[in-house]
CSV table of C-alpha atoms and ligand atoms in Angstrom, one decimal:
chain,number,residue,atom,x,y,z
E,1,MET,CA,24.6,25.8,-1.8
E,2,ILE,CA,22.7,23.0,-3.6
E,3,GLY,CA,23.3,19.3,-4.1
E,4,LYS,CA,24.7,17.4,-7.1
E,5,ILE,CA,24.1,13.8,-7.8
E,6,CYS,CA,27.6,12.2,-7.5
E,7,GLY,CA,26.7,8.5,-7.7
E,8,THR,CA,23.8,6.1,-8.7
E,9,GLY,CA,22.9,2.5,-8.2
E,10,SER,CA,20.1,0.1,-8.8
E,11,TYR,CA,18.9,-3.4,-8.2
E,12,VAL,CA,16.1,-5.6,-9.5
E,13,PRO,CA,15.2,-9.2,-8.5
E,14,GLU,CA,16.5,-11.9,-10.7
E,15,LYS,CA,13.1,-13.5,-11.5
E,16,THR,CA,11.3,-12.2,-14.6
E,17,VAL,CA,7.7,-12.7,-15.6
E,18,SER,CA,7.0,-12.3,-19.3
E,19,ASN,CA,3.8,-11.2,-21.0
E,20,ASP,CA,3.4,-14.8,-22.2
E,21,ASP,CA,3.7,-16.0,-18.6
E,22,LEU,CA,0.9,-13.6,-17.7
E,23,ALA,CA,-1.3,-14.8,-20.6
E,24,LYS,CA,-1.3,-18.2,-18.8
E,25,ILE,CA,-3.1,-16.7,-15.8
E,26,VAL,CA,-5.3,-13.9,-17.2
E,27,ASP,CA,-7.0,-13.3,-20.5
E,28,THR,CA,-4.4,-11.2,-22.2
E,29,SER,CA,-1.6,-11.5,-24.8
E,30,ASP,CA,2.0,-10.3,-25.4
E,31,GLU,CA,0.8,-8.3,-28.4
E,32,TRP,CA,-1.9,-6.4,-26.4
E,33,ILE,CA,0.4,-5.6,-23.5
E,34,ARG,CA,3.3,-4.4,-25.7
E,35,GLU,CA,1.1,-2.3,-27.9
E,36,ARG,CA,-0.8,-0.6,-25.0
E,37,THR,CA,2.0,-0.3,-22.5
E,38,GLY,CA,5.4,-1.0,-24.0
E,39,VAL,CA,6.1,-3.6,-21.3
E,40,ALA,CA,7.6,-7.0,-22.3
E,41,ARG,CA,8.6,-8.4,-18.9
E,42,ARG,CA,8.9,-7.4,-15.3
E,43,HIS,CA,11.2,-8.4,-12.4
E,44,ILE,CA,9.4,-9.9,-9.4
E,45,ALA,CA,10.7,-10.3,-5.9
E,46,GLU,CA,10.8,-13.8,-4.4
E,47,GLN,CA,12.9,-13.4,-1.2
E,48,ASP,CA,13.6,-9.6,-1.7
E,49,THR,CA,11.8,-6.8,0.1
E,50,VAL,CA,11.8,-3.0,-0.2
E,51,VAL,CA,14.6,-3.0,2.4
E,52,SER,CA,16.8,-5.6,0.8
E,53,MET,CA,16.4,-4.1,-2.7
E,54,GLY,CA,16.8,-0.5,-1.4
E,55,ALA,CA,20.0,-1.5,0.5
E,56,LYS,CA,21.6,-3.1,-2.5
E,57,ALA,CA,20.8,-0.1,-4.8
E,58,ALA,CA,22.1,2.2,-2.0
E,59,GLU,CA,25.4,0.3,-1.6
E,60,LYS,CA,26.0,0.5,-5.4
E,61,ALA,CA,25.2,4.2,-5.4
E,62,LEU,CA,27.7,4.9,-2.6
E,63,GLU,CA,30.4,2.9,-4.3
E,64,ASN,CA,29.7,4.7,-7.5
E,65,ALA,CA,30.0,8.0,-5.7
E,66,GLY,CA,33.1,7.0,-3.7
E,67,ILE,CA,31.4,7.9,-0.5
E,68,SER,CA,31.5,5.8,2.7
E,69,PRO,CA,28.2,5.0,4.5
E,70,GLU,CA,29.4,6.8,7.6
E,71,GLU,CA,29.4,10.1,5.6
E,72,VAL,CA,25.7,10.0,4.9
E,73,ASP,CA,23.6,12.5,6.9
E,74,LEU,CA,20.2,11.6,5.8
E,75,ILE,CA,18.5,8.6,4.1
E,76,LEU,CA,15.2,9.4,2.3
E,77,VAL,CA,13.2,6.5,0.9
E,78,GLY,CA,10.3,6.9,-1.6
E,79,THR,CA,8.2,3.9,-1.1
E,80,SER,CA,4.5,2.8,-0.7
E,81,THR,CA,5.0,-0.9,-0.6
E,82,SER,CA,7.2,-1.8,2.4
E,83,ASN,CA,6.1,-5.0,4.1
E,84,VAL,CA,6.4,-3.4,7.5
E,85,ILE,CA,4.8,-0.2,8.7
E,86,PHE,CA,7.5,0.5,11.1
E,87,PRO,CA,10.5,0.7,11.5
E,88,SER,CA,10.7,2.7,8.3
E,89,ALA,CA,12.4,1.3,5.3
E,90,ALA,CA,15.0,4.1,5.6
E,91,CYS,CA,16.0,3.0,9.2
E,92,SER,CA,16.2,-0.6,8.2
E,93,ILE,CA,18.3,0.3,5.1
E,94,GLN,CA,20.5,2.4,7.4
E,95,LYS,CA,21.2,-0.7,9.5
E,96,GLU,CA,21.9,-2.9,6.4
E,97,ILE,CA,24.4,-0.5,4.9
E,98,GLY,CA,26.0,0.8,8.1
E,99,ALA,CA,25.1,4.5,7.7
E,100,VAL,CA,25.5,5.0,11.4
E,101,HIS,CA,25.4,8.8,11.4
E,102,ALA,CA,22.3,9.2,9.2
E,103,ALA,CA,18.8,10.0,10.1
E,104,GLY,CA,16.2,8.1,8.0
E,105,LEU,CA,12.6,8.6,6.9
E,106,ASP,CA,10.2,7.3,4.3
E,107,VAL,CA,8.2,9.4,2.0
E,108,SER,CA,4.8,8.1,0.7
E,109,ALA,CA,4.1,9.8,-2.7
E,110,ALA,CA,3.6,6.6,-4.9
E,111,CYS,CA,5.2,7.0,-8.3
E,112,THR,CA,6.2,10.6,-7.5
E,113,GLY,CA,8.3,9.2,-4.6
E,114,PHE,CA,11.8,9.6,-6.1
E,115,LEU,CA,11.0,13.1,-7.3
E,116,SER,CA,9.7,14.0,-3.9
E,117,VAL,CA,12.8,12.7,-2.0
E,118,TYR,CA,15.0,14.5,-4.5
E,119,GLN,CA,13.3,17.8,-3.7
E,120,ILE,CA,13.3,17.2,0.1
E,121,GLY,CA,17.0,16.2,-0.1
E,122,GLN,CA,17.8,19.4,-2.0
E,123,ALA,CA,15.9,21.5,0.6
E,124,TYR,CA,17.9,19.9,3.4
E,125,ILE,CA,21.1,20.7,1.5
E,126,GLN,CA,20.0,24.3,0.6
E,127,SER,CA,19.1,25.0,4.2
E,128,GLY,CA,22.4,23.7,5.5
E,129,MET,CA,20.7,20.9,7.5
E,130,ALA,CA,22.5,18.1,5.6
E,131,LYS,CA,25.6,17.7,3.3
E,132,THR,CA,25.2,14.2,2.0
E,133,VAL,CA,21.8,12.7,1.4
E,134,LEU,CA,21.1,9.2,0.1
E,135,LEU,CA,18.0,9.2,-2.1
E,136,ILE,CA,16.3,5.8,-2.7
E,137,GLY,CA,13.2,4.7,-4.6
E,138,ALA,CA,12.3,1.1,-3.7
E,139,GLU,CA,9.1,-0.8,-4.4
E,140,CYS,CA,7.7,-4.3,-4.2
E,141,LEU,CA,4.4,-3.8,-6.1
E,142,SER,CA,4.0,-7.5,-6.8
E,143,ARG,CA,2.7,-7.7,-3.1
E,144,LEU,CA,-0.2,-5.4,-3.9
E,145,VAL,CA,-1.1,-6.5,-7.3
E,146,ASN,CA,-4.2,-8.6,-7.9
E,147,TRP,CA,-2.8,-11.3,-10.2
E,148,LYS,CA,-6.4,-12.0,-11.4
E,149,ASP,CA,-6.9,-8.4,-12.7
E,150,ARG,CA,-5.6,-8.1,-16.2
E,151,GLY,CA,-6.2,-4.3,-16.1
E,152,THR,CA,-3.4,-3.8,-13.5
E,153,CYS,CA,-1.2,-7.0,-13.1
E,154,ILE,CA,0.4,-6.4,-16.5
E,155,LEU,CA,1.8,-3.0,-15.6
E,156,PHE,CA,3.9,-3.3,-12.5
E,157,GLY,CA,7.3,-4.7,-11.4
E,158,ASP,CA,9.7,-4.7,-8.4
E,159,GLY,CA,13.0,-3.0,-8.0
E,160,ALA,CA,15.0,-0.2,-6.4
E,161,GLY,CA,17.2,2.7,-7.5
E,162,ALA,CA,19.4,5.1,-5.5
E,163,ALA,CA,21.4,8.3,-5.9
E,164,VAL,CA,23.8,10.1,-3.6
E,165,LEU,CA,23.2,13.9,-3.4
E,166,GLN,CA,26.0,15.9,-2.0
E,167,ALA,CA,26.4,19.7,-1.4
E,168,ASP,CA,28.6,21.0,-4.2
E,169,GLU,CA,29.8,24.6,-4.7
E,170,THR,CA,29.9,24.0,-8.5
E,171,ALA,CA,26.2,22.9,-8.7
E,172,SER,CA,24.4,25.8,-10.4
E,173,CYS,CA,21.1,24.8,-11.9
E,174,LEU,CA,18.1,23.6,-9.9
E,175,GLN,CA,14.4,24.3,-10.1
E,176,THR,CA,11.6,22.1,-8.9
E,177,VAL,CA,7.8,21.9,-8.9
E,178,LEU,CA,5.5,19.5,-7.0
E,179,HIS,CA,1.7,19.3,-7.0
E,180,SER,CA,-1.1,17.1,-5.5
E,181,ASP,CA,-4.8,16.7,-6.1
E,182,GLY,CA,-6.3,14.7,-3.3
E,183,ALA,CA,-9.8,15.1,-4.8
E,184,LYS,CA,-8.8,12.8,-7.7
E,185,GLY,CA,-7.2,10.2,-5.3
E,186,TRP,CA,-9.9,7.7,-6.1
E,187,THR,CA,-8.5,7.0,-9.6
E,188,LEU,CA,-5.6,5.0,-8.2
E,189,THR,CA,-5.9,3.4,-4.7
E,190,CYS,CA,-4.8,0.5,-2.5
E,191,ASP,CA,-6.2,0.0,1.0
E,192,SER,CA,-4.1,-1.1,4.0
E,193,ARG,CA,-4.2,-4.9,4.4
E,194,HIS,CA,-3.8,-4.4,8.1
E,195,LYS,CA,-7.0,-2.5,8.8
E,196,GLU,CA,-9.0,-5.6,9.7
E,197,GLY,CA,-6.5,-7.4,11.8
E,198,ASP,CA,-5.6,-10.9,10.7
E,199,LYS,CA,-8.9,-11.6,8.8
E,200,ASP,CA,-8.2,-13.2,5.4
E,201,LEU,CA,-8.7,-10.3,3.0
E,202,SER,CA,-7.4,-12.0,-0.1
E,203,GLN,CA,-10.9,-11.9,-1.7
E,204,ASP,CA,-11.4,-8.2,-1.0
E,205,PRO,CA,-10.5,-6.2,-4.2
E,206,SER,CA,-9.9,-3.0,-2.2
E,207,THR,CA,-6.8,-4.5,-0.7
E,208,TYR,CA,-5.1,-4.7,-4.1
E,209,ILE,CA,-4.1,-1.9,-6.4
E,210,GLN,CA,-7.3,-0.5,-8.1
E,211,MET,CA,-7.1,1.9,-11.0
E,212,ASP,CA,-9.2,3.7,-13.5
E,213,GLY,CA,-6.7,3.3,-16.3
E,214,ARG,CA,-8.2,5.8,-18.7
E,215,GLU,CA,-8.5,8.6,-16.0
E,216,VAL,CA,-4.9,8.0,-14.9
E,217,PHE,CA,-3.8,8.1,-18.5
E,218,LYS,CA,-5.6,11.5,-19.1
E,219,PHE,CA,-4.2,12.9,-15.9
E,220,ALA,CA,-0.6,12.0,-16.9
E,221,LEU,CA,-1.0,13.5,-20.4
E,222,THR,CA,-2.3,16.7,-19.0
E,223,LYS,CA,-0.2,17.3,-15.9
E,224,VAL,CA,3.2,16.1,-16.9
E,225,PRO,CA,3.6,18.5,-19.9
E,226,GLU,CA,2.3,21.3,-17.6
E,227,ALA,CA,4.8,20.5,-14.9
E,228,VAL,CA,7.7,20.3,-17.4
E,229,ARG,CA,6.8,23.6,-18.9
E,230,GLU,CA,6.4,25.2,-15.5
E,231,VAL,CA,9.8,24.1,-14.2
E,232,LEU,CA,11.6,25.1,-17.4
E,233,GLU,CA,9.9,28.5,-17.2
E,234,LYS,CA,10.9,28.9,-13.5
E,235,ALA,CA,14.5,28.0,-14.4
E,236,GLU,CA,14.4,30.2,-17.4
E,237,ILE,CA,15.8,27.3,-19.5
E,238,SER,CA,14.6,26.4,-23.0
E,239,ALA,CA,13.5,22.8,-23.7
E,240,ASP,CA,16.2,22.8,-26.4
E,241,ASP,CA,18.9,23.0,-23.7
E,242,ILE,CA,17.7,19.8,-22.0
E,243,SER,CA,19.7,16.7,-23.0
E,244,TRP,CA,17.4,14.2,-21.4
E,245,PHE,CA,13.9,14.0,-20.1
E,246,LEU,CA,13.7,11.2,-17.5
E,247,LEU,CA,10.0,10.5,-17.0
E,248,HIS,CA,8.4,8.0,-14.6
E,249,GLN,CA,8.3,4.8,-16.6
E,250,ALA,CA,4.5,4.0,-16.4
E,251,ASN,CA,3.6,3.4,-20.1
E,252,ILE,CA,5.4,4.1,-23.4
E,253,ARG,CA,2.2,5.7,-24.8
E,254,ILE,CA,2.2,8.2,-21.9
E,255,ILE,CA,5.9,9.1,-22.7
E,256,GLU,CA,5.1,9.4,-26.4
E,257,GLY,CA,2.1,11.6,-25.7
E,258,VAL,CA,4.1,13.9,-23.4
E,259,ALA,CA,6.9,14.2,-25.9
E,260,LYS,CA,4.3,15.1,-28.6
E,261,ARG,CA,2.6,17.7,-26.5
E,262,LEU,CA,6.0,19.3,-25.7
E,263,ARG,CA,7.0,19.0,-29.3
E,264,ILE,CA,10.2,17.3,-28.4
E,265,GLY,CA,11.6,14.2,-30.2
E,266,MET,CA,11.3,10.8,-28.5
E,267,GLU,CA,15.1,10.4,-28.8
E,268,ARG,CA,15.5,12.6,-25.7
E,269,PHE,CA,13.0,10.5,-23.7
E,270,PRO,CA,14.9,7.3,-22.7
E,271,SER,CA,12.8,4.4,-21.6
E,272,ASN,CA,13.3,1.0,-20.0
E,273,MET,CA,9.7,-0.1,-19.0
E,274,GLU,CA,10.0,-2.9,-21.6
E,275,GLU,CA,12.3,-4.7,-19.2
E,276,TYR,CA,10.9,-3.6,-15.8
E,277,GLY,CA,7.3,-2.5,-16.2
E,278,ASN,CA,6.2,0.3,-13.9
E,279,THR,CA,8.3,0.1,-10.7
E,280,SER,CA,6.7,3.2,-9.2
E,281,ALA,CA,9.2,5.3,-7.1
E,282,ALA,CA,12.0,3.1,-8.3
E,283,SER,CA,11.5,3.8,-12.0
E,284,ILE,CA,13.3,7.1,-12.4
E,285,PRO,CA,16.4,6.2,-10.3
E,286,ILE,CA,16.8,2.8,-12.1
E,287,LEU,CA,16.7,4.7,-15.4
E,288,LEU,CA,19.1,7.3,-14.1
E,289,ASP,CA,21.5,4.6,-13.0
E,290,GLU,CA,21.4,2.8,-16.4
E,291,MET,CA,22.0,6.1,-18.2
E,292,ASN,CA,24.9,6.9,-15.9
E,293,ARG,CA,26.6,3.5,-16.1
E,294,SER,CA,26.2,3.3,-19.9
E,295,GLY,CA,28.0,6.6,-20.3
E,296,LYS,CA,25.0,8.5,-21.7
E,297,LEU,CA,25.2,11.2,-19.1
E,298,GLU,CA,28.0,13.9,-19.4
E,299,ARG,CA,28.8,16.4,-16.7
E,300,GLY,CA,27.3,19.8,-17.6
E,301,GLN,CA,24.2,18.3,-19.3
E,302,LYS,CA,20.9,19.6,-18.1
E,303,LEU,CA,18.3,16.9,-17.2
E,304,VAL,CA,14.6,17.0,-16.4
E,305,MET,CA,13.0,14.4,-14.2
E,306,SER,CA,9.2,14.2,-14.0
E,307,GLY,CA,7.1,11.9,-11.8
E,308,PHE,CA,3.4,11.3,-11.5
E,309,GLY,CA,1.1,8.9,-9.8
E,310,ALA,CA,-1.3,8.0,-7.0
E,311,GLY,CA,-2.5,10.8,-4.7
E,312,LEU,CA,-2.8,12.2,-7.2
E,313,THR,CA,0.8,13.6,-7.2
E,314,TRP,CA,3.0,15.0,-9.9
E,315,GLY,CA,6.0,17.3,-10.4
E,316,ALA,CA,9.2,17.9,-12.2
E,317,CYS,CA,12.7,19.2,-11.6
E,318,VAL,CA,15.5,20.5,-13.8
E,319,PHE,CA,19.2,20.1,-12.7
E,320,GLU,CA,22.7,19.9,-14.1
E,321,TRP,CA,24.4,16.5,-14.2
T,1,COA,N1,-5.3,-7.7,-22.1
T,1,COA,C1,-6.3,-7.7,-23.0
T,1,COA,N2,-7.4,-6.8,-22.9
T,1,COA,C2,-7.4,-6.0,-21.9
T,1,COA,C3,-6.4,-5.9,-20.9
T,1,COA,C4,-5.4,-6.8,-21.0
T,1,COA,N3,-4.4,-6.9,-20.1
T,1,COA,N4,-6.7,-5.0,-20.0
T,1,COA,C5,-7.9,-4.4,-20.4
T,1,COA,N5,-8.3,-5.1,-21.5
T,1,COA,C6,-9.5,-4.8,-22.4
T,1,COA,C7,-10.6,-4.1,-21.6
T,1,COA,O1,-11.4,-5.0,-20.8
T,1,COA,C8,-11.4,-3.4,-22.7
T,1,COA,O2,-12.2,-4.4,-23.3
T,1,COA,P1,-13.7,-4.0,-23.8
T,1,COA,O3,-13.4,-2.9,-24.9
T,1,COA,O4,-14.2,-5.3,-24.3
T,1,COA,O5,-14.4,-3.4,-22.6
T,1,COA,C9,-10.3,-3.1,-23.7
T,1,COA,O6,-9.2,-3.9,-23.4
T,1,COA,C10,-9.9,-1.6,-23.6
T,1,COA,O7,-9.7,-1.3,-22.3
T,1,COA,P2,-9.2,0.1,-21.8
T,1,COA,O8,-9.1,0.1,-20.3
T,1,COA,O9,-9.9,1.2,-22.4
T,1,COA,O10,-7.7,0.0,-22.4
T,1,COA,P3,-6.6,1.2,-22.5
T,1,COA,O11,-6.3,1.4,-23.9
T,1,COA,O12,-7.0,2.4,-21.7
T,1,COA,O13,-5.4,0.5,-21.8
T,1,COA,C11,-4.2,0.7,-19.7
T,1,COA,C12,-5.5,0.1,-20.5
T,1,COA,C13,-4.3,0.3,-18.3
T,1,COA,C14,-3.0,0.0,-20.4
T,1,COA,C15,-4.2,2.2,-19.9
T,1,COA,O14,-5.4,2.8,-19.6
T,1,COA,C16,-3.1,2.8,-19.1
T,1,COA,O15,-1.9,2.6,-19.3
T,1,COA,N6,-3.4,3.7,-18.2
T,1,COA,C17,-2.5,4.4,-17.3
T,1,COA,C18,-2.1,3.4,-16.2
T,1,COA,C19,-0.9,3.8,-15.5
T,1,COA,O16,0.1,4.2,-16.0
T,1,COA,N7,-1.0,3.7,-14.1
T,1,COA,C20,0.1,4.0,-13.3
T,1,COA,C21,0.3,5.5,-13.2
T,1,COA,S1,1.6,5.9,-12.1
């Protein structure tokens, strides 16, 4: 038995910051940001946290699935940006939504977070350890961005997406691959702000997201097409049979490069980073929810999801909607 996604939800904070707004605080322009990244604006949390955003997305996903919170066996949250170390975001979300019978745990895999929780959720269902799993990707990257660094602050945004995965006898297609390369971890880092107690670390650049943009770009263009080919081969499915390729929404040029390397038209690679920027573990489930609610997904279609990010981590999965 494997799991089928039977409902999705998403939530982003109301406040938006446009490229022109950023051009007032760092030396950049709307034209440069759009051309190099495809991002026009991002939603930024004011009162919201990973927990509040994750809970709102989760409630919408449960409503969309027609499943009550009490039926959830397991809550898995992909996040790297919760404002508390413990209790986990999953346990706090459990409390918020009243999923009283669920176990909860967080998974730290940066922008590969949602793909990772999807794979773990499927493993729990396949092994019979869970029947209904709530998958959440929730991030508050604005907390960890250095708003004086034009190389990173233009890229990221806040938000959350969720999906309900339920054991389903009719679900037939599933293959997954997941990889890490810790030796390349230096290319995208963020130290813990708590390591030196309550000392003011606001001037220490290592406490913000630091990135070698070109290295990360090269990594994504190499590893994402490899992972997609690998998972399709494992599933014995041709790329022609895939309706949609849902990639982590980091940068439109990365998506274009991946599509080109796979020789697949961009019309099968939906994107929404223009509105949200890179929301890390939240980007794939937000996109999935938008596709679901706008009626673009039809039952029986085969979908590929692929995530990549800090760690380094990357992977892909193929499944039937
Ligand atoms: N506005 C204007 N100029 C900027 C800028 C900004 N926001 N950020 C950098 N620049 C400048 C650089 O200082 C550099 O100037 P120089 O030539 O005078 O030294 C020039 O633009 C080119 O910089 P470079 O870093 O080579 O640009 P790039 O084409 O690689 O684009 C990124 C930078 C960050 C957009 C790109 O590398 C990228 O998207 N990488 C992947 C990042 C990512 O997706 N990370 C998350 C993965 S999960």
